[in-house]
Short mmCIF file of C-alpha atoms and ligand atoms in Angstrom, two decimals:
data_model
loop_
_atom_site.label_atom_id
_atom_site.label_comp_id
_atom_site.label_asym_id
_atom_site.label_seq_id
_atom_site.Cartn_x
_atom_site.Cartn_y
_atom_site.Cartn_z
CA UNK A 18 -98.58 -25.10 -74.97
CA UNK A 19 -98.40 -26.41 -78.52
CA UNK A 20 -98.26 -30.05 -79.08
CA UNK A 21 -94.78 -31.59 -79.21
CA UNK A 22 -93.60 -32.14 -82.82
CA UNK A 23 -90.15 -33.33 -83.60
CA UNK A 24 -88.63 -34.51 -86.89
CA UNK A 25 -85.90 -36.76 -88.21
CA UNK A 26 -84.68 -35.21 -91.31
CA UNK A 27 -82.09 -37.39 -93.03
CA UNK A 28 -80.53 -36.67 -96.42
CA UNK A 29 -80.72 -39.81 -98.60
CA UNK A 30 -76.96 -39.86 -99.37
CA UNK A 31 -76.24 -43.47 -98.42
CA UNK A 32 -77.15 -45.96 -95.63
CA UNK A 33 -78.19 -44.53 -92.24
CA UNK A 34 -75.30 -44.65 -89.87
CA UNK A 35 -76.03 -45.93 -86.35
CA UNK A 36 -75.46 -42.42 -85.14
CA UNK A 37 -78.35 -41.33 -87.42
CA UNK A 38 -80.58 -44.09 -86.04
CA UNK A 39 -79.67 -42.79 -82.50
CA UNK A 40 -80.82 -39.29 -83.51
CA UNK A 41 -84.10 -40.77 -84.81
CA UNK A 42 -84.56 -42.79 -81.60
CA UNK A 43 -84.02 -39.75 -79.31
CA UNK A 44 -86.47 -37.74 -81.32
CA UNK A 45 -88.95 -40.72 -81.16
CA UNK A 46 -88.51 -41.01 -77.34
CA UNK A 47 -88.95 -37.30 -76.83
CA UNK A 48 -92.06 -37.14 -78.94
CA UNK A 49 -93.75 -40.19 -77.30
CA UNK A 50 -92.81 -39.08 -73.76
CA UNK A 51 -94.61 -35.71 -74.52
CA UNK A 52 -97.57 -37.32 -76.30
CA UNK A 53 -96.38 -35.67 -79.48
CA UNK A 54 -95.57 -36.56 -83.10
CA UNK A 55 -92.49 -37.89 -84.68
CA UNK A 56 -92.16 -36.76 -88.28
CA UNK A 57 -90.00 -37.90 -91.08
CA UNK A 58 -88.77 -35.44 -93.64
CA UNK A 59 -86.47 -36.33 -96.42
CA UNK A 60 -83.88 -33.63 -97.04
CA UNK A 61 -82.83 -34.26 -100.70
CA UNK A 62 -82.13 -30.88 -102.06
CA UNK A 63 -78.58 -31.71 -102.92
CA UNK A 64 -79.16 -33.78 -105.99
CA UNK A 65 -75.41 -34.39 -106.42
CA UNK A 66 -75.38 -36.50 -103.21
CA UNK A 67 -78.57 -38.44 -103.87
CA UNK A 68 -78.17 -42.23 -103.64
CA UNK A 69 -80.78 -44.49 -105.00
CA UNK A 70 -82.20 -46.78 -102.41
CA UNK A 71 -81.11 -44.72 -99.42
CA UNK A 72 -84.59 -43.39 -98.71
CA UNK A 73 -86.10 -46.92 -98.67
CA UNK A 74 -83.10 -47.97 -96.51
CA UNK A 75 -83.86 -45.20 -93.90
CA UNK A 76 -87.46 -46.12 -93.56
CA UNK A 77 -86.84 -49.88 -93.42
CA UNK A 78 -84.29 -49.21 -90.67
CA UNK A 79 -86.76 -47.16 -88.52
CA UNK A 80 -89.38 -49.91 -89.08
CA UNK A 81 -86.86 -52.54 -87.90
CA UNK A 82 -86.15 -50.49 -84.83
CA UNK A 83 -89.81 -50.08 -84.00
CA UNK A 84 -89.62 -46.24 -84.21
CA UNK A 85 -91.87 -45.69 -87.06
CA UNK A 86 -92.79 -42.09 -87.81
CA UNK A 87 -96.33 -40.73 -87.15
CA UNK A 88 -96.27 -38.41 -90.04
CA UNK A 89 -94.45 -38.29 -93.43
CA UNK A 90 -94.60 -41.93 -94.22
CA UNK A 91 -97.46 -44.33 -95.12
CA UNK A 92 -97.78 -47.47 -93.05
CA UNK A 93 -96.38 -49.36 -96.04
CA UNK A 94 -93.20 -47.21 -95.97
CA UNK A 95 -93.70 -44.70 -98.73
CA UNK A 96 -92.83 -40.97 -98.24
CA UNK A 97 -96.15 -39.08 -98.32
CA UNK A 98 -96.47 -36.83 -101.38
CA UNK A 99 -100.03 -35.61 -101.13
CA UNK A 100 -101.51 -33.92 -98.04
CA UNK A 101 -104.14 -35.61 -95.98
CA UNK A 102 -105.51 -35.07 -92.39
CA UNK A 103 -102.84 -37.54 -91.11
CA UNK A 104 -100.05 -36.01 -93.24
CA UNK A 105 -100.98 -32.30 -93.56
CA UNK A 106 -97.62 -31.06 -94.58
CA UNK A 107 -96.99 -33.25 -97.61
CA UNK A 108 -94.96 -33.49 -99.59
CA UNK A 109 -92.36 -34.62 -97.06
CA UNK A 110 -89.59 -34.81 -99.66
CA UNK A 111 -87.97 -31.50 -100.01
CA UNK A 112 -87.21 -31.99 -103.70
CA UNK A 113 -91.03 -32.03 -104.16
CA UNK A 114 -91.48 -28.84 -102.17
CA UNK A 115 -89.40 -26.73 -104.57
CA UNK A 116 -92.18 -24.30 -105.36
CA UNK A 117 -92.41 -23.33 -101.68
CA UNK A 118 -88.90 -22.05 -101.04
CA UNK A 119 -88.25 -19.47 -103.68
CA UNK A 120 -90.81 -16.99 -102.17
CA UNK A 121 -88.98 -17.21 -98.91
CA UNK A 122 -85.66 -16.56 -100.42
CA UNK A 123 -87.17 -13.60 -102.23
CA UNK A 124 -88.76 -12.39 -98.94
CA UNK A 125 -85.34 -12.27 -97.23
CA UNK A 126 -83.93 -10.27 -100.21
CA UNK A 127 -86.85 -7.80 -100.01
CA UNK A 128 -86.37 -7.34 -96.31
CA UNK A 129 -82.66 -6.76 -96.70
CA UNK A 130 -81.55 -9.93 -95.04
CA UNK A 131 -80.26 -11.62 -98.18
CA UNK A 132 -78.88 -10.53 -101.62
CA UNK A 133 -78.34 -11.88 -105.04
CA UNK A 134 -74.87 -13.08 -105.92
CA UNK A 135 -73.85 -13.36 -109.58
CA UNK A 136 -70.20 -14.52 -109.20
CA UNK A 137 -69.74 -17.40 -111.61
CA UNK A 138 -68.02 -20.53 -110.42
CA UNK A 139 -64.86 -19.46 -112.33
CA UNK A 140 -64.81 -16.14 -110.70
CA UNK A 141 -65.15 -17.53 -107.25
CA UNK A 142 -62.39 -20.07 -108.11
CA UNK A 143 -60.25 -17.25 -109.08
CA UNK A 144 -60.63 -15.23 -105.98
CA UNK A 145 -60.16 -18.50 -103.95
CA UNK A 146 -56.77 -19.23 -105.67
CA UNK A 147 -55.66 -15.66 -105.24
CA UNK A 148 -56.24 -15.76 -101.56
CA UNK A 149 -54.53 -19.13 -101.33
CA UNK A 150 -51.49 -17.73 -103.10
CA UNK A 151 -51.24 -15.20 -100.30
CA UNK A 152 -51.65 -17.91 -97.71
CA UNK A 153 -55.31 -16.92 -96.99
CA UNK A 154 -58.65 -18.58 -97.23
CA UNK A 155 -61.29 -16.93 -99.16
CA UNK A 156 -64.65 -16.54 -97.39
CA UNK A 157 -67.70 -14.86 -98.86
CA UNK A 158 -68.50 -12.48 -95.99
CA UNK A 159 -68.59 -8.88 -94.78
CA UNK A 160 -64.95 -8.43 -95.68
CA UNK A 161 -65.16 -9.60 -99.35
CA UNK A 162 -68.81 -9.10 -100.37
CA UNK A 163 -68.20 -5.47 -101.19
CA UNK A 164 -65.73 -6.41 -103.97
CA UNK A 165 -67.78 -9.19 -105.49
CA UNK A 166 -70.47 -9.22 -108.14
CA UNK A 167 -73.79 -9.10 -106.22
CA UNK A 168 -76.81 -6.94 -105.75
CA UNK A 169 -75.03 -5.03 -103.01
CA UNK A 170 -72.31 -3.84 -105.41
CA UNK A 171 -74.03 -3.71 -108.85
CA UNK A 172 -76.47 -1.01 -110.05
CA UNK A 173 -80.15 -2.09 -109.83
CA UNK A 174 -80.60 -2.15 -113.62
CA UNK A 175 -77.60 -4.47 -113.96
CA UNK A 176 -79.09 -6.64 -111.22
CA UNK A 177 -82.35 -6.83 -112.99
CA UNK A 178 -80.62 -7.83 -116.27
CA UNK A 179 -78.47 -10.52 -114.76
CA UNK A 180 -81.50 -11.95 -112.88
CA UNK A 181 -83.33 -12.21 -116.08
CA UNK A 182 -80.44 -13.40 -118.40
CA UNK A 183 -78.27 -15.61 -116.14
CA UNK A 184 -79.26 -18.96 -114.63
CA UNK A 185 -76.40 -19.46 -112.28
CA UNK A 186 -77.04 -16.70 -109.69
CA UNK A 187 -77.71 -17.50 -105.98
CA UNK A 188 -79.35 -15.88 -102.97
CA UNK A 189 -76.93 -15.47 -100.15
CA UNK A 190 -77.72 -14.51 -96.48
CA UNK A 191 -76.42 -11.13 -95.54
CA UNK A 192 -74.61 -12.07 -92.28
CA UNK A 193 -75.14 -9.00 -90.00
CA UNK A 194 -71.92 -7.41 -88.84
CA UNK A 195 -70.81 -6.69 -85.27
CA UNK A 196 -73.44 -8.87 -83.50
CA UNK A 197 -73.12 -11.66 -81.02
CA UNK A 198 -75.87 -14.31 -81.55
CA UNK A 199 -77.09 -15.56 -78.17
CA UNK A 200 -78.42 -19.15 -78.28
CA UNK A 201 -79.66 -21.87 -76.03
CA UNK A 202 -79.25 -25.49 -76.43
CA UNK A 203 -81.15 -28.06 -74.30
CA UNK A 204 -77.93 -30.10 -73.87
CA UNK A 205 -75.20 -27.58 -74.08
CA UNK A 206 -76.77 -24.61 -72.32
CA UNK A 207 -76.14 -21.03 -73.42
CA UNK A 208 -73.81 -20.42 -76.47
CA UNK A 209 -72.71 -17.00 -78.01
CA UNK A 210 -71.13 -16.54 -81.34
CA UNK A 211 -69.75 -13.46 -82.89
CA UNK A 212 -71.16 -12.97 -86.45
CA UNK A 213 -67.67 -11.82 -87.57
CA UNK A 214 -66.69 -15.44 -87.62
CA UNK A 215 -69.71 -16.46 -89.98
CA UNK A 216 -69.89 -16.34 -93.75
CA UNK A 217 -72.73 -15.36 -96.15
CA UNK A 218 -74.22 -18.83 -96.87
CA UNK A 219 -75.98 -19.58 -100.09
CA UNK A 220 -79.64 -20.09 -99.41
CA UNK A 221 -81.07 -20.64 -102.85
CA UNK A 222 -79.71 -21.55 -106.23
CA UNK A 223 -81.19 -20.45 -109.48
CA UNK A 224 -79.37 -23.21 -111.34
CA UNK A 225 -81.58 -25.99 -109.96
CA UNK A 226 -84.25 -23.72 -108.40
CA UNK A 227 -83.64 -25.41 -105.14
CA UNK A 228 -82.82 -24.13 -101.62
CA UNK A 229 -79.76 -25.22 -99.77
CA UNK A 230 -80.06 -27.17 -96.58
CA UNK A 231 -80.19 -24.14 -94.33
CA UNK A 232 -83.11 -22.41 -96.06
CA UNK A 233 -85.16 -25.57 -96.62
CA UNK A 234 -84.56 -26.82 -93.08
CA UNK A 235 -85.73 -23.57 -91.40
CA UNK A 236 -88.69 -23.07 -93.68
CA UNK A 237 -89.90 -26.60 -93.31
CA UNK A 238 -89.38 -26.70 -89.51
CA UNK A 239 -91.48 -23.57 -89.40
CA UNK A 240 -94.16 -24.79 -91.70
CA UNK A 241 -94.39 -28.25 -90.15
CA UNK A 242 -94.67 -26.56 -86.68
CA UNK A 243 -91.58 -28.30 -85.23
CA UNK A 244 -91.21 -27.59 -81.52
CA UNK A 245 -87.80 -29.16 -80.85
CA UNK A 246 -84.92 -29.88 -83.18
CA UNK A 247 -82.92 -32.76 -81.93
CA UNK A 248 -79.96 -33.54 -84.18
CA UNK A 249 -76.26 -34.44 -84.29
CA UNK A 250 -73.43 -32.21 -83.09
CA UNK A 251 -72.15 -31.71 -86.55
CA UNK A 252 -75.02 -29.18 -86.99
CA UNK A 253 -74.10 -27.00 -84.07
CA UNK A 254 -71.97 -24.64 -86.24
CA UNK A 255 -75.06 -23.99 -88.34
CA UNK A 256 -77.03 -22.89 -85.31
CA UNK A 257 -76.23 -19.15 -85.33
CA UNK A 258 -77.23 -18.94 -89.01
CA UNK A 259 -80.49 -20.68 -88.09
CA UNK A 260 -81.23 -18.38 -85.15
CA UNK A 261 -80.61 -15.48 -87.56
CA UNK A 262 -82.90 -16.98 -90.30
CA UNK A 263 -85.74 -17.29 -87.72
CA UNK A 264 -85.21 -13.68 -86.71
CA UNK A 265 -84.99 -12.53 -90.36
CA UNK A 266 -88.31 -14.18 -91.09
CA UNK A 267 -89.81 -12.71 -87.93
CA UNK A 268 -90.51 -16.22 -86.61
CA UNK A 269 -88.55 -15.96 -83.32
CA UNK A 270 -91.71 -16.49 -81.22
CA UNK A 271 -92.35 -19.89 -82.73
CA UNK A 272 -88.74 -20.82 -83.18
CA UNK A 273 -88.10 -24.50 -82.06
CA UNK A 274 -85.83 -25.30 -79.16
CA UNK A 275 -82.52 -27.00 -80.18
CA UNK A 276 -80.70 -29.94 -78.82
CA UNK A 277 -77.45 -31.06 -80.36
CA UNK A 278 -76.44 -34.74 -79.49
CA UNK A 279 -72.89 -35.73 -78.72
CA UNK A 280 -70.96 -37.64 -81.45
CA UNK A 281 -70.51 -41.40 -81.40
CA UNK A 282 -66.77 -42.12 -81.04
CA UNK A 283 -64.47 -44.84 -82.18
CA UNK A 284 -63.88 -47.72 -79.76
CA UNK A 285 -60.19 -46.92 -79.64
CA UNK A 286 -58.37 -43.66 -80.25
CA UNK A 287 -60.29 -40.41 -80.91
CA UNK A 288 -62.63 -39.32 -83.59
CA UNK A 289 -66.04 -40.12 -85.01
CA UNK A 290 -67.13 -43.77 -85.31
CA UNK A 291 -66.75 -44.59 -88.98
CA UNK A 292 -67.51 -47.53 -91.16
CA UNK A 293 -63.67 -48.20 -91.39
CA UNK A 294 -63.60 -48.75 -87.57
CA UNK A 295 -66.33 -51.37 -88.05
CA UNK A 296 -64.45 -53.06 -90.90
CA UNK A 297 -61.24 -53.09 -88.82
CA UNK A 298 -62.61 -54.38 -85.58
CA UNK A 299 -65.43 -56.49 -86.93
CA UNK A 300 -68.65 -54.85 -86.06
CA UNK A 301 -71.48 -53.15 -88.12
CA UNK A 302 -72.03 -49.39 -88.01
CA UNK A 303 -75.24 -49.60 -90.07
CA UNK A 304 -78.64 -50.98 -88.83
CA UNK A 305 -79.21 -53.15 -91.92
CA UNK A 306 -76.95 -54.65 -94.55
CA UNK A 307 -76.36 -52.21 -97.35
CA UNK A 308 -75.24 -52.78 -100.87
CA UNK A 309 -74.02 -49.64 -102.55
CA UNK A 310 -75.01 -48.82 -106.21
CA UNK A 311 -71.32 -49.80 -106.91
CA UNK A 312 -71.95 -53.18 -105.43
CA UNK A 313 -70.00 -52.84 -102.22
CA UNK A 314 -71.73 -54.45 -99.24
CA UNK A 315 -71.62 -53.27 -95.70
CA UNK A 316 -72.74 -55.52 -92.78
CA UNK A 317 -75.80 -54.52 -90.73
CA UNK A 318 -76.85 -55.18 -87.12
CA UNK A 319 -79.99 -56.96 -88.31
CA UNK A 320 -78.09 -59.49 -90.53
CA UNK A 321 -75.38 -59.96 -87.89
CA UNK A 322 -78.12 -61.23 -85.67
CA UNK A 323 -78.90 -58.43 -83.26
CA UNK A 324 -82.37 -58.25 -81.98
CA UNK A 325 -83.94 -54.79 -82.76
CA UNK A 326 -84.81 -54.32 -79.00
CA UNK A 327 -81.09 -54.93 -78.24
CA UNK A 328 -79.97 -52.46 -80.86
CA UNK A 329 -82.40 -49.79 -79.72
CA UNK A 330 -81.27 -50.27 -76.07
CA UNK A 331 -77.61 -50.12 -76.82
CA UNK A 332 -78.07 -46.95 -78.96
CA UNK A 333 -80.20 -45.36 -76.23
CA UNK A 334 -77.23 -45.72 -73.81
CA UNK A 335 -74.73 -44.17 -76.22
CA UNK A 336 -74.93 -40.56 -75.01
CA UNK A 337 -77.77 -40.84 -72.48
CA UNK A 338 -77.84 -42.29 -69.09
CA UNK A 339 -80.74 -42.85 -66.81
CA UNK A 340 -78.84 -41.69 -63.71
CA UNK A 341 -79.19 -45.18 -62.20
CA UNK A 342 -77.45 -48.55 -62.72
CA UNK A 343 -80.24 -49.84 -64.92
CA UNK A 344 -78.98 -50.74 -68.34
CA UNK A 345 -81.74 -52.91 -69.80
CA UNK A 346 -84.62 -50.94 -71.05
CA UNK A 347 -87.52 -51.70 -73.27
CA UNK A 348 -88.69 -49.16 -75.80
CA UNK A 349 -91.64 -48.37 -73.49
CA UNK A 350 -89.37 -48.00 -70.54
CA UNK A 351 -87.14 -45.73 -72.56
CA UNK A 352 -90.06 -43.53 -73.42
CA UNK A 353 -90.72 -43.16 -69.71
CA UNK A 354 -87.10 -42.59 -68.58
CA UNK A 355 -85.54 -40.57 -71.37
CA UNK A 356 -84.69 -37.00 -70.88
CA UNK A 357 -82.53 -34.66 -72.81
CA UNK A 358 -80.89 -33.15 -69.62
CA UNK A 359 -79.32 -36.65 -69.10
CA UNK A 360 -77.75 -36.61 -72.49
CA UNK A 361 -74.02 -35.81 -72.24
CA UNK A 362 -72.17 -33.15 -74.07
CA UNK A 363 -69.03 -35.24 -74.54
CA UNK A 364 -68.86 -37.87 -77.35
CA UNK A 365 -69.98 -41.39 -76.48
CA UNK A 366 -67.39 -44.07 -77.03
CA UNK A 367 -68.75 -47.10 -78.82
CA UNK A 368 -67.85 -50.42 -77.29
CA UNK A 369 -68.52 -53.43 -79.58
CA UNK A 370 -68.21 -55.90 -76.69
CA UNK A 371 -70.87 -54.06 -74.73
CA UNK A 372 -73.06 -54.18 -77.94
CA UNK A 373 -72.69 -57.96 -77.81
CA UNK A 374 -73.42 -58.04 -74.11
CA UNK A 375 -76.79 -56.31 -74.76
CA UNK A 376 -77.72 -58.91 -77.35
CA UNK A 377 -76.78 -61.69 -74.99
CA UNK A 378 -79.00 -60.20 -72.36
CA UNK A 379 -81.99 -59.99 -74.72
CA UNK A 380 -81.36 -63.53 -75.95
CA UNK A 381 -81.58 -64.76 -72.41
CA UNK A 382 -84.76 -62.91 -71.87
CA UNK A 383 -86.46 -64.61 -74.67
CA UNK A 384 -88.43 -67.78 -74.21
CA UNK A 385 -87.18 -71.02 -75.58
CA UNK A 386 -90.15 -71.17 -77.85
CA UNK A 387 -89.43 -67.68 -79.33
CA UNK A 388 -85.81 -68.57 -79.93
CA UNK A 389 -86.73 -71.94 -81.50
CA UNK A 390 -89.13 -70.14 -83.87
CA UNK A 391 -86.24 -67.87 -84.91
CA UNK A 392 -83.78 -70.65 -85.23
CA UNK A 393 -86.08 -73.10 -87.20
CA UNK A 394 -85.81 -71.24 -90.55
CA UNK A 395 -81.98 -71.09 -90.15
CA UNK A 396 -82.01 -74.86 -89.50
CA UNK A 397 -84.10 -75.45 -92.66
CA UNK A 398 -81.38 -73.54 -94.52
CA UNK A 399 -78.85 -76.15 -93.24
CA UNK A 400 -81.15 -78.84 -94.49
CA UNK A 401 -82.19 -79.80 -91.06
CA UNK A 402 -85.90 -80.64 -90.53
CA UNK A 403 -86.41 -80.84 -86.76
CA UNK A 404 -89.53 -80.88 -84.70
CA UNK A 405 -90.14 -77.44 -82.96
CA UNK A 406 -90.37 -79.21 -79.52
CA UNK A 407 -87.05 -80.83 -80.08
CA UNK A 408 -85.45 -77.53 -81.16
CA UNK A 409 -86.94 -75.81 -78.17
CA UNK A 410 -85.33 -78.26 -75.74
CA UNK A 411 -82.04 -77.83 -77.52
CA UNK A 412 -82.37 -74.04 -77.17
CA UNK A 413 -83.01 -74.44 -73.44
CA UNK A 414 -79.70 -76.37 -73.15
CA UNK A 415 -77.51 -74.07 -75.12
CA UNK A 416 -78.98 -70.55 -74.90
CA UNK A 417 -76.65 -69.51 -72.00
CA UNK A 418 -73.68 -69.98 -74.22
CA UNK A 419 -74.94 -67.88 -77.20
CA UNK A 420 -74.86 -64.29 -78.11
CA UNK A 421 -76.83 -64.60 -81.34
CA UNK A 422 -79.27 -67.13 -82.67
CA UNK A 423 -76.77 -67.82 -85.39
CA UNK A 424 -74.46 -69.13 -82.69
CA UNK A 425 -76.79 -71.99 -81.91
CA UNK A 426 -75.60 -73.99 -84.95
CA UNK A 427 -71.94 -73.71 -84.04
CA UNK A 428 -72.69 -74.68 -80.45
CA UNK A 429 -74.99 -77.61 -81.12
CA UNK A 430 -75.12 -78.71 -84.83
CA UNK A 431 -74.05 -82.24 -83.73
CA UNK A 432 -77.42 -82.62 -81.99
CA UNK A 433 -78.87 -82.63 -85.34
CA UNK A 434 -76.16 -84.02 -87.67
CA UNK A 435 -73.30 -86.39 -87.05
CA UNK A 436 -69.87 -84.78 -87.23
CA UNK A 437 -67.98 -85.49 -90.45
CA UNK A 438 -64.78 -84.03 -89.25
CA UNK A 439 -62.77 -84.32 -86.02
CA UNK A 440 -60.56 -81.63 -84.42
CA UNK A 441 -56.97 -82.86 -85.23
CA UNK A 442 -55.44 -81.88 -81.87
CA UNK A 443 -58.18 -83.72 -80.00
CA UNK A 444 -57.78 -86.76 -82.26
CA UNK A 445 -54.04 -86.82 -81.53
CA UNK A 446 -54.74 -86.67 -77.86
CA UNK A 447 -57.74 -88.90 -77.30
CA UNK A 448 -58.12 -91.24 -80.26
CA UNK A 449 -55.76 -94.03 -78.93
CA UNK A 450 -56.69 -97.70 -79.79
CA UNK A 451 -56.78 -98.87 -76.15
CA UNK A 452 -58.85 -95.84 -75.07
CA UNK A 453 -61.24 -96.24 -77.98
CA UNK A 454 -61.72 -99.91 -77.15
CA UNK A 455 -62.80 -98.98 -73.58
CA UNK A 456 -65.08 -96.16 -74.97
CA UNK A 457 -66.79 -98.66 -77.32
CA UNK A 458 -67.22 -101.18 -74.54
CA UNK A 459 -68.69 -98.63 -72.11
CA UNK A 460 -71.06 -97.26 -74.74
CA UNK A 461 -72.28 -100.77 -75.77
CA UNK A 462 -72.92 -101.61 -72.12
CA UNK A 463 -74.79 -98.36 -71.04
CA UNK A 464 -77.04 -95.49 -71.83
CA UNK A 465 -76.88 -91.74 -71.10
CA UNK A 466 -77.58 -92.14 -67.45
CA UNK A 467 -75.34 -95.13 -66.70
CA UNK A 468 -72.28 -94.38 -68.93
CA UNK A 469 -70.18 -92.61 -66.34
CA UNK A 470 -70.92 -95.13 -63.64
CA UNK A 471 -69.85 -97.84 -66.02
CA UNK A 472 -66.55 -96.16 -66.71
CA UNK A 473 -65.81 -95.59 -63.09
CA UNK A 474 -66.86 -99.09 -61.96
CA UNK A 475 -64.63 -100.66 -64.54
CA UNK A 476 -61.79 -98.46 -63.53
CA UNK A 477 -61.35 -97.02 -66.98
CA UNK A 478 -59.38 -93.67 -67.20
CA UNK A 479 -62.43 -91.35 -66.94
CA UNK A 480 -60.99 -88.22 -68.63
CA UNK A 481 -59.55 -90.03 -71.56
CA UNK A 482 -62.49 -92.35 -72.25
CA UNK A 483 -65.11 -89.52 -71.95
CA UNK A 484 -63.15 -87.26 -74.18
CA UNK A 485 -62.76 -89.98 -76.67
CA UNK A 486 -66.62 -90.45 -76.67
CA UNK A 487 -67.19 -86.74 -76.90
CA UNK A 488 -64.87 -86.51 -79.89
CA UNK A 489 -66.94 -89.22 -81.61
CA UNK A 490 -70.29 -87.51 -80.71
CA UNK A 491 -69.48 -83.96 -81.47
CA UNK A 492 -66.19 -83.86 -83.55
CA UNK A 493 -64.23 -82.24 -80.69
CA UNK A 494 -63.25 -82.89 -77.07
CA UNK A 495 -64.99 -79.73 -75.83
CA UNK A 496 -68.59 -78.61 -75.93
CA UNK A 497 -71.89 -79.98 -74.30
CA UNK A 498 -71.92 -82.56 -71.67
CA UNK A 499 -71.95 -86.23 -72.97
CA UNK A 500 -74.92 -86.96 -70.91
CA UNK A 501 -76.82 -84.09 -72.61
CA UNK A 502 -75.65 -85.01 -76.12
CA UNK A 503 -76.77 -88.69 -75.58
CA UNK A 504 -80.03 -87.59 -74.24
CA UNK A 505 -80.74 -85.82 -77.42
CA UNK A 506 -79.30 -88.15 -80.02
CA UNK A 507 -80.01 -91.41 -78.20
CA UNK A 508 -77.79 -94.44 -77.40
CA UNK A 509 -78.05 -96.03 -80.85
CA UNK A 510 -76.87 -92.95 -82.69
CA UNK A 511 -74.13 -92.48 -80.06
CA UNK A 512 -72.84 -95.91 -80.75
CA UNK A 513 -73.10 -95.40 -84.50
CA UNK A 514 -70.99 -92.19 -84.13
CA UNK A 515 -68.30 -94.15 -82.26
CA UNK A 516 -68.16 -96.69 -85.03
CA UNK A 517 -68.22 -94.02 -87.66
CA UNK A 518 -65.20 -92.35 -86.09
CA UNK A 519 -63.36 -95.58 -86.04
CA UNK A 520 -64.14 -96.10 -89.84
CA UNK A 521 -62.99 -92.61 -90.63
CA UNK A 522 -59.90 -92.39 -88.57
CA UNK A 523 -59.01 -96.16 -88.78
N1 LIG B 817 -80.50 -33.14 -93.43
C1 LIG B 817 -79.66 -33.05 -92.27
C2 LIG B 817 -79.05 -34.37 -91.98
O1 LIG B 817 -78.79 -35.11 -92.81
C3 LIG B 817 -80.62 -32.64 -91.10
C4 LIG B 817 -80.05 -31.93 -90.05
C5 LIG B 817 -81.07 -31.35 -89.02
O2 LIG B 817 -81.71 -32.17 -88.42
O3 LIG B 817 -81.30 -30.10 -89.04
O4 LIG B 817 -78.59 -34.72 -90.94
#
């Protein structure tokens, strides 16, 4: 059996959606499980949709997720342009493979599987509007091709002349009539499609001397010896054409197997998960923050504070299930456990709360030292210069309360800096002269370990006094235990904070 070779073939038309990352992940898992290769190919033949920075974004996203391709990209993240033993199929950017495709388009014309079409954009527009005026939709297919300007209808000499003189002709696939294409999908099983429902797709364009997606995709999957095509459900309608292209080229025997992954669905309602859902409900749909060429910024999982392992884990579970109760999987465990036959056909509903749950689980699995190392630079940004061991013990105290490392500051900033503001409703409730006097007395007479006993022994109202102290120490009547706060900031600082509150609130 030939070595497993799968590819992720994004078009650099913008930031990679999390659904795209999931496609890459499933390809990666499949490749690694079978001891095969995971290849990156950039499908950029549609120059109108090219977005600068998108290619770099895709590569950086894969790197962040730890699912870096074996072939197609250099270790420093450049798409490979020149062939080498490690990257034998370079270039991996379709726009740089231009010279390869024309001969394949010509081959299909020569073998009668494709034809030249000379209809100008204006002519096609005209037939389109005519059809619309009759309440119909124009389709270039077996019903219409006979009355259009192409090499099936024009005399050979005229075809030769137009090929030489015009620069706007295309090569179209001659969709066979009266056939049922029988296909197999590793997730969806057997599928049959009647060719009467399919159109004569453009395969190659003289105008930019570039193939369309369909031709480039089939030719490259063939040349790159791809064994399985694992991609999103949106490509399922193209599958019959792809089958017929393999057949037309005579490549059926080495044709890859196909798997079309279920869609990622909105958290509420129906339909595909979109950036708008993320904006509305407050979660990212992109792996990394993205700033469009127009300057519009979209949030990313990385910048929102997700660990890449958590992101990978939550993506893996969107459409695949291990068949057990286990939910937490490392990448290595996913490689072990993954299988396409446990990928569902139905769309996978995205649940933003569950996404957070995954991050919380990973946060808890990390050691205090690891988390402290991640938090230290953020503390520096806040102007806090704390000893790593101190930060580590703060982490130990608060990690159960956090979802992201960024949450640490909100939970425990007052262990590093004194509060400068006090929550008004807590002030109204607990900052009373007689209570404050008792709080100050208790604090002056005790330390972290004896404070509570002092309050009790002197028959002070426990709840009121303690909340008043907590307000002074943390700026609010809720949060960490007073004993813990005092342990970190010391009795002197605690006392100073009580006095500062008095100064501030009068
Ligand atoms: N370029 C296509 C995309 O952007 C690839 C589809 C496929 O994998 O065949 O998704």
